[in-house]
XYZ file of C-alpha atoms in Angstrom:
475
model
C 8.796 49.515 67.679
C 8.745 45.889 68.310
C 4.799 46.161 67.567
C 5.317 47.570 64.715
C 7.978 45.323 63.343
C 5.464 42.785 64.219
C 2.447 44.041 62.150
C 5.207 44.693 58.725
C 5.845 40.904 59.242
C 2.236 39.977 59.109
C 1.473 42.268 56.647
C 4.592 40.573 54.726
C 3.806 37.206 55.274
C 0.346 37.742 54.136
C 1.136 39.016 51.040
C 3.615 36.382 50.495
C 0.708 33.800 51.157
C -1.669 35.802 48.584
C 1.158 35.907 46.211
C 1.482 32.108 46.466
C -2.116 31.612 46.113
C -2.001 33.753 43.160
C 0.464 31.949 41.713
C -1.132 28.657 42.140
C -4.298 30.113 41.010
C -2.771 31.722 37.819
C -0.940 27.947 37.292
C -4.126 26.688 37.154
C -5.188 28.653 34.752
C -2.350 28.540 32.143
C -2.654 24.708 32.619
C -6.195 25.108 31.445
C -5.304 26.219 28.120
C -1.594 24.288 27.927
C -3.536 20.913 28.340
C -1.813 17.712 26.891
C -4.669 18.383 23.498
C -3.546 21.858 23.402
C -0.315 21.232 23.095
C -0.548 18.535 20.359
C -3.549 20.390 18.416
C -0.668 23.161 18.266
C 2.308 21.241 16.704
C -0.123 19.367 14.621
C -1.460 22.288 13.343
C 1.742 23.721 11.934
C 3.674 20.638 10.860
C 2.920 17.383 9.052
C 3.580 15.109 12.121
C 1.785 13.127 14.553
C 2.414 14.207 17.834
C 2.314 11.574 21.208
C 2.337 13.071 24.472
C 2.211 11.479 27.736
C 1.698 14.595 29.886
C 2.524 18.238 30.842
C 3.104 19.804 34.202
C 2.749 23.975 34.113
C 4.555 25.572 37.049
C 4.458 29.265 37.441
C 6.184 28.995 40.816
C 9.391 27.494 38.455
C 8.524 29.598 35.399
C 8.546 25.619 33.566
C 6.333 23.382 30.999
C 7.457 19.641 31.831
C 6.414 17.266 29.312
C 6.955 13.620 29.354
C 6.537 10.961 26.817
C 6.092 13.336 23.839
C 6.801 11.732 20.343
C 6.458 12.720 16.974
C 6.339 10.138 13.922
C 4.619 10.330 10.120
C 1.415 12.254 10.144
C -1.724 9.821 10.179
C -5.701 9.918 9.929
C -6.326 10.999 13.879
C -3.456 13.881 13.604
C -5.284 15.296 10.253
C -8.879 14.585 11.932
C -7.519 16.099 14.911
C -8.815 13.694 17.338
C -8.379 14.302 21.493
C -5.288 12.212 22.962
C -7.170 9.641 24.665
C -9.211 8.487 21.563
C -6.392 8.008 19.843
C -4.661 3.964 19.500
C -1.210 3.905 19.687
C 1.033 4.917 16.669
C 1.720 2.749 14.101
C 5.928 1.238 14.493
C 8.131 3.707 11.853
C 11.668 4.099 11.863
C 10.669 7.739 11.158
C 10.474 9.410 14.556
C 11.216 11.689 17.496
C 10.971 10.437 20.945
C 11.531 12.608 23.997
C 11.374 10.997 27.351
C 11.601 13.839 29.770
C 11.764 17.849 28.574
C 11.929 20.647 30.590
C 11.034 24.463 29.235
C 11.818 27.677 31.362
C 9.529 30.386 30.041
C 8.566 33.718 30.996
C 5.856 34.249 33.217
C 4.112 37.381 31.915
C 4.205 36.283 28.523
C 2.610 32.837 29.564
C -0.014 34.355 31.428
C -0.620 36.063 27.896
C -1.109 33.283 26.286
C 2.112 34.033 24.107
C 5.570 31.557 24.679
C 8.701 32.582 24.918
C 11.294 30.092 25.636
C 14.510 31.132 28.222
C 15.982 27.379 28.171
C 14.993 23.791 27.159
C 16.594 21.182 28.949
C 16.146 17.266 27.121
C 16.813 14.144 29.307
C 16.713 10.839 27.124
C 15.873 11.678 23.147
C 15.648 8.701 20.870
C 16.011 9.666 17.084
C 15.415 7.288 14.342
C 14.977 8.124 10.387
C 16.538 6.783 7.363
C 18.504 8.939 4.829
C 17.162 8.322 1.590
C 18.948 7.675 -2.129
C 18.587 11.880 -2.595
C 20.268 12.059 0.332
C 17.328 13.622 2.425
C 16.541 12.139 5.810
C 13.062 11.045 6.237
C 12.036 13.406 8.916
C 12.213 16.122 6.532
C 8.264 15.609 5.873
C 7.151 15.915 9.254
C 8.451 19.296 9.263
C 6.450 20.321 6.371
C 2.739 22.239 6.644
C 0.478 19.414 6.763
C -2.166 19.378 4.019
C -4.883 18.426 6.062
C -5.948 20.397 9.637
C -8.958 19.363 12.060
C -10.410 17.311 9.176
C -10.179 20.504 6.465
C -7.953 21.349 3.668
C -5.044 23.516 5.224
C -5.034 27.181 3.787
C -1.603 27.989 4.498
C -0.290 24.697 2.784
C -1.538 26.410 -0.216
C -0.072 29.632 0.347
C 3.681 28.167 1.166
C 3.235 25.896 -1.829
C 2.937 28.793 -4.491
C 5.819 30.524 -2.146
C 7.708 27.602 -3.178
C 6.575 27.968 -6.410
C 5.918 23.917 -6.560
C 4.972 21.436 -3.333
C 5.143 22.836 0.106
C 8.467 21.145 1.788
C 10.653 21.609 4.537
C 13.500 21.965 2.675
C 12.955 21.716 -0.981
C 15.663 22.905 -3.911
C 14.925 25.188 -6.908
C 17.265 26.708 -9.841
C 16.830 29.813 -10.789
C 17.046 31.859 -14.113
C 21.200 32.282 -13.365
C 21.288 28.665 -12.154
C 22.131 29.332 -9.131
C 20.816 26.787 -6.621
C 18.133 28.479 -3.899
C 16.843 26.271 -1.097
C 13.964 26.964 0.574
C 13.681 25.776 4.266
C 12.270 26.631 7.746
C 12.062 30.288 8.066
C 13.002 32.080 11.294
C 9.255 34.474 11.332
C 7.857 30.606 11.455
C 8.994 29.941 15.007
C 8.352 31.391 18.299
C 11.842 32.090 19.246
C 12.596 34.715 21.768
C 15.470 36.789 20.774
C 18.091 35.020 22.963
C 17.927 32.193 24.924
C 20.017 30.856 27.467
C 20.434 27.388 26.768
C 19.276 24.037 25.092
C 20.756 20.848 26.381
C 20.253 17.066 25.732
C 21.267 14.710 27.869
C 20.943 10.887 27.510
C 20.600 10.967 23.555
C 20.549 8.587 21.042
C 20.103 8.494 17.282
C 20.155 5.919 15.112
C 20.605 6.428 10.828
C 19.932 3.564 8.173
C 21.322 4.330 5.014
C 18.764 3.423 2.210
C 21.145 2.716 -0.400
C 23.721 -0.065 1.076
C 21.291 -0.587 3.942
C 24.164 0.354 6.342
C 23.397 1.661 10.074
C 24.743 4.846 11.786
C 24.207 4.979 15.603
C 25.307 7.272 17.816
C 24.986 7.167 21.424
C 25.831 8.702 24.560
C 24.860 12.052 22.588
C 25.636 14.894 24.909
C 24.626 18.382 23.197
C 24.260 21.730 24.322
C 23.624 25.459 22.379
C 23.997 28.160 24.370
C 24.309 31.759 24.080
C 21.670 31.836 21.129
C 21.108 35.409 20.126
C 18.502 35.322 17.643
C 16.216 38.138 15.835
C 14.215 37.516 12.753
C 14.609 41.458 12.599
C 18.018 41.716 12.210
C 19.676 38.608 11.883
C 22.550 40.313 10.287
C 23.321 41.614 14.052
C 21.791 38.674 15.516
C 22.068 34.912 14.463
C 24.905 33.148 16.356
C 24.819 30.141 19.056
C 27.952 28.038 20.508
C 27.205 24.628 19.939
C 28.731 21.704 21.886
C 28.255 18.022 20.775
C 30.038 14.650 21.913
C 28.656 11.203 21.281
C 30.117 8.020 20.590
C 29.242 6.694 16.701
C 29.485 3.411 15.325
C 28.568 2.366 12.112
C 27.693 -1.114 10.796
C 26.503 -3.052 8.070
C 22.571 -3.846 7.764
C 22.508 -6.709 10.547
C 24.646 -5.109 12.802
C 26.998 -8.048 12.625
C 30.123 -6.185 11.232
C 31.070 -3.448 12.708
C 32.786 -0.601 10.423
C 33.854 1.557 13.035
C 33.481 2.848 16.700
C 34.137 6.504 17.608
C 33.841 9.004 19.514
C 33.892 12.592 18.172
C 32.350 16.202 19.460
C 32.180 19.852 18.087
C 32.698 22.955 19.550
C 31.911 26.622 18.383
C 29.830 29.229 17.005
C 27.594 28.602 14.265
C 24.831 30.798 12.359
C 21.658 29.174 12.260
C 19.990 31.305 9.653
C 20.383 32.668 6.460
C 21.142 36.854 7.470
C 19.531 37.154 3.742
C 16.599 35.069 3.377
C 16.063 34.048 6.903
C 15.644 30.634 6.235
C 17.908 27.971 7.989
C 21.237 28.303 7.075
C 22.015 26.112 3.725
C 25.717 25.163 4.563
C 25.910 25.032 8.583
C 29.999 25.227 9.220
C 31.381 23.241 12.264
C 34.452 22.166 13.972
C 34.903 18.524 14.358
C 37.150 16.504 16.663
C 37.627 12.796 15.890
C 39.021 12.012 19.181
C 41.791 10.064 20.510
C 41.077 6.179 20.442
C 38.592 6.098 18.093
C 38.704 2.806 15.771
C 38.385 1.806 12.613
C 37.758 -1.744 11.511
C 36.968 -1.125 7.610
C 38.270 1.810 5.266
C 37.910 0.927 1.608
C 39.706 3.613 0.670
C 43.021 2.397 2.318
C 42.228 -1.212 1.867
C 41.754 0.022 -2.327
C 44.667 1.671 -1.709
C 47.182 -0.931 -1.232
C 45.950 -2.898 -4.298
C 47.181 0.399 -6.640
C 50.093 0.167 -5.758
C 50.674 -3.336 -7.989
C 53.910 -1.854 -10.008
C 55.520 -1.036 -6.659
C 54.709 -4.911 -5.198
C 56.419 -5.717 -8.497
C 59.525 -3.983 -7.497
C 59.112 -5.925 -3.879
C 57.511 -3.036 -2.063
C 54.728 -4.331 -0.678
C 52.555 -2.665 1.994
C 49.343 -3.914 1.899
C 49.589 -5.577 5.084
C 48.219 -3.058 7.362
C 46.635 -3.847 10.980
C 43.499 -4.911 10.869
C 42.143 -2.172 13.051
C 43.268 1.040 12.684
C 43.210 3.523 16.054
C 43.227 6.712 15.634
C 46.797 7.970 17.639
C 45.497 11.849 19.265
C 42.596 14.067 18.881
C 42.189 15.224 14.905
C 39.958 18.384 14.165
C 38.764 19.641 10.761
C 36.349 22.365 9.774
C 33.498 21.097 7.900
C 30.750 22.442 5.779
C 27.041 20.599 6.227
C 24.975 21.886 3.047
C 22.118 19.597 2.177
C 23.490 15.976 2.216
C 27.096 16.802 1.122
C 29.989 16.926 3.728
C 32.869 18.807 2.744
C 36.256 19.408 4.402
C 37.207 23.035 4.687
C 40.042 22.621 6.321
C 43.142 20.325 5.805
C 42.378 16.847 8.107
C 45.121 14.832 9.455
C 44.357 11.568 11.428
C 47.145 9.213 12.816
C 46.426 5.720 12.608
C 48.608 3.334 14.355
C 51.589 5.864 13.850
C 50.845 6.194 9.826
C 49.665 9.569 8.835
C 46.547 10.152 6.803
C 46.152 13.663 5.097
C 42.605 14.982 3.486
C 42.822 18.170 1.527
C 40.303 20.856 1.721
C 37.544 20.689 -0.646
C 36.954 17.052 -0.057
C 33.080 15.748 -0.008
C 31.279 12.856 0.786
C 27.265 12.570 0.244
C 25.900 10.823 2.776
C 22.619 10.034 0.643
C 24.344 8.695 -2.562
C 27.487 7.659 -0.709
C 29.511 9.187 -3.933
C 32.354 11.089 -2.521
C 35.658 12.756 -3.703
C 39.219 12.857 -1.473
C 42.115 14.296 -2.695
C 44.894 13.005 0.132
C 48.262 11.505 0.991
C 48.988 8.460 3.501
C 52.608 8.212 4.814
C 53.299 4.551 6.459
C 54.383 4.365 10.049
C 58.021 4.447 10.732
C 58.180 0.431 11.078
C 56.254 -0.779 8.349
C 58.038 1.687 5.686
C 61.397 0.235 7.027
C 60.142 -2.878 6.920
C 58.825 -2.429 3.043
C 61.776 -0.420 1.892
C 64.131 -2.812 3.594
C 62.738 -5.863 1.958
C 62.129 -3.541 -1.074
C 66.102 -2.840 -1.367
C 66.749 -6.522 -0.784
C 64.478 -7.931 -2.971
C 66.566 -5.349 -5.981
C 69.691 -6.244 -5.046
C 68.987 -9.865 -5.540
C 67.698 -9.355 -8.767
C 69.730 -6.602 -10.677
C 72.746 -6.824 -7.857
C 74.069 -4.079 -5.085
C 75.256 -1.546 -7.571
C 72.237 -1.014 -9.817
C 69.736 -1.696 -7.339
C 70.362 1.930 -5.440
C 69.602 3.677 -8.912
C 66.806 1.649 -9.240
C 65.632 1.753 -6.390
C 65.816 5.908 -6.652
C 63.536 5.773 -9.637
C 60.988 3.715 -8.517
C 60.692 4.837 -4.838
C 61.672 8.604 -4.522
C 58.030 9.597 -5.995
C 56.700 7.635 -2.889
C 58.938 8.313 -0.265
C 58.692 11.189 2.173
C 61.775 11.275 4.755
C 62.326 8.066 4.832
C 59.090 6.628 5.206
C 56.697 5.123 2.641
C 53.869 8.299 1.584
C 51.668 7.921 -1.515
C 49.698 10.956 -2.932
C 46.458 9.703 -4.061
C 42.575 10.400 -5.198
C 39.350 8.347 -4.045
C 36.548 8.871 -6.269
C 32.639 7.001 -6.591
C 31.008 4.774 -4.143
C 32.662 5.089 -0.638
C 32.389 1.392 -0.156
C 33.660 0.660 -3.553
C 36.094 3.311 -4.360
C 37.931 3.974 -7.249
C 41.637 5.017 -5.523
C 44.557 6.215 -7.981
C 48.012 7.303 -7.128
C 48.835 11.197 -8.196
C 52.273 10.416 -8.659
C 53.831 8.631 -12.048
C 54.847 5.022 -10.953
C 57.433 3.339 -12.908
C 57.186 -0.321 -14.132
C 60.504 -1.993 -12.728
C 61.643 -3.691 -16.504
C 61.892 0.717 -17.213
C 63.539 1.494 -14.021
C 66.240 -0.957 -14.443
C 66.426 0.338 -18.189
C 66.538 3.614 -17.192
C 68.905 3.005 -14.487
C 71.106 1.273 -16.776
C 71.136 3.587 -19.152
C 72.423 6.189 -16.769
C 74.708 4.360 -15.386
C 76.438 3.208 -18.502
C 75.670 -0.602 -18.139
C 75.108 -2.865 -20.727
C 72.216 -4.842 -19.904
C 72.742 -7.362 -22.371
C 76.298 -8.781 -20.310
C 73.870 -8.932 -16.799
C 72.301 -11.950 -16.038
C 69.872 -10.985 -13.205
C 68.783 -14.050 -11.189
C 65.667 -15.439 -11.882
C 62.571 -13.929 -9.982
């Protein structure tokens, strides 16, 4: 017996050995054909980028592709002559591109060794984004994802065939009315990628990306990006059955003006849930990608036109001696504040009612409230109620400042008609609309303001007093 338990473990061990040979053997192999130049030839081939890559590692014993240094930025000459790697000079500076320091891929084996890849999980450490979003709102990186006109040095024959698809020029995401006028976008289609039907994860770790805004040359950058999508179930068969992934996100943003002298605001914020990343109909990315959003706790804002604006509206109400414009001059943001917002195109829209606390006031967005990122035009229908100590502080002096002038007795009924339409439990609230530029916003109250020469008519008036026998103090 103990012979025999002797020759299964050689027999075992052998075969083990062989196996591992194989395996190294078969690595070999695979790395033949998923050579740094294979790789790039491939990505060139079906988009209009140029692709960097400083080099890939096959491991069959790990299932995993590793590629470092791998960046992709504006299509040039070598990417549509299709030149090796090594010939290649550097790529020209943009503030168009993609850069991916470390990436791990976990594939299946049998379909590797079949030359066909299907990716299990993707795991990013240190991604560096950089584009600008143009006046139309578009982000610059939109290109490279288009088919490139020009492959290996010869026109492209399926950049002809997408282009009368698209009935006009081939793009990543272009925008076309129909004969209804309904608005149809067409966009990356799920049958274009090499998906598997589910995969187990996608995280980055150690991201960055970094937004200029063409039109007021302001900067967006957000750092210490932390993403994840997991649980992606997708099949370009039946997307109606399966096309969900739960997406996590948390970063810290900050947002500047063009010399990054003066800072706007500093943030942190994060998303969690399911999202749909196709169209079920057309199978094209989804148009309007709907997310949950948490500006969190501590977050702070330096600069909001639209409250600064606000203040100024409110001239008839200074008049009366309610004065509030003299707000902190940064604004924290009290606990965490979620909303759920709609992404379609360039347009951010609220879908949910959003309130923020701000140093104890209370800010309130209603649903259906956009901003576009591209144009910076936005519209916000909302209410801000002062804190607790700056609303007694303004209605105290307010009262005051009305009993001085029309005396104790009168001054309550004025004080009713000019206040009561902006005053919510004792505290100071004003219902108003934001409209235009976001840095140069046209803010209006939705509630009637009195002037205070009417009030004290009007209070007069009710109260039987004849106006003509008062002698308010000068103001």
């Amino acid at each position: 017996m103990k012979r025999f338990r002797k020759i299964l473990l050689r027999v075992v061990a052998t075969l083990a050995c062989l196996g591992i040979v194989a395996l190294l053997v078969l690595s070999l192999i695979v790395s033949s054909f998923l050579d740094r130049d294979a790789v790039v030839g491939w990505l060139e081939k079906e988009r209009n980028m140029r692709v960097d890559l400083g080099d890939i590692k096959v491991s069959l014993l790990g299932g995993s592709i590793d590629l470092t240094g791998l960046m992709l930025s504006p299509r040039d000459a070598y990417a549509d002559a299709g030149n090796p790697v090594n010939s290649r000079p550097p790529a020209a500076g943009s503030q168009t591109r993609i850069i991916i320091r470390k990436m791990s891929v976990k594939v299946g084996l049998l379909n590797l060794l079949r030359r066909k890849l299907v990716i299990n999980s993707v795991f990013v450490d240190g991604l560096d984004v950089s584009f600008l979003i143009e006046r139309d709102g578009n982000p610059s990186l939109d290109p490279l994802f288009e088919q490139p006109e020009i492959v290996n040095g010869k026109p492209n024959a399926d950049y002809d065939t997408e282009k009368k698809h698209s009935g006009g020029e081939a793009t990543g995401n272009s925008q076309r009315e129909d004969a209804k006028g309904t608005i149809q976008i067409d966009g990356f289609s799920v049958s274009g990628i090499p998906l598997a039907t589910s995969m187990e994860s996608l995280k980055i770790s150690n991201g960055a990306v970094y937004i200029k805004i063409r039109k007021n040359k302001n900067r967006i950058h957000i750092t210490e990006l932390e993403a994840g999508i997991s649980n992606l179930d997708i099949d370009p068969e039946n997307l109606s059955a399966h096309n969900s992934a739960y997406l996590e996100v948390d970063a810290r943003i900050e947002v500047m003006d063009r010399d990054r002298l003066v800072h706007y605001a500093r943030m942190s914020a994060g998303t969690q849930g399911n999202i749909e990343p196709f169209d079920s109909g057309t199978g094209l990315l989804n148009p309007e990608l709907v997310i949950n959003v948490i500006l969190k706790k501590d977050s702070e804002i330096m600069s909001l036109p639209i409250i600064d604006r606000l203040a100024s509206t409110l001239e008839k109400l200074r008049k009366a001696g309610l004065d509030v414009s003299a707000l902190e001059g940064v604004l924290v943001v009290d606990n965490d504040a979620s909303v759920r917002l709609g992404l379609r195109d360039s347009i951010v829209r609220s879908l949910t009612p959003w309130t923020v606390g701000l140093n104890g006031h209370q800010l309130l967005m209603e649903p259906g409230s956009w901003h576009n990122t591209g144009s910076d035009e936005h519209l916000i229908n909302a209410d801000l109620t002062f804190s607790r100590k700056v609303s007694d502080s303004a209605l105290g002096r307010a009262n005051k400042f009305l009993s001085d002038l029309v005396g104790p007795e009168l001054a309550i009924s004025v004080g009713e008609l000019l206040f009561s339409p902006v005053t919510r439990e004792r505290r100071v609230y004003v219902p108003f609309v934001s409209s235009g530029d976001f840095n140069r916003p046209k803010v209006r109250p939705r509630v009637k303001l009195l002037d205070i020469t009417d009030a004290i008519k009007g209070a007069a008036v009710s109260g039987g007093i004849d106006l003509s026998k008062e002698h308010p103090p000068d103001r």
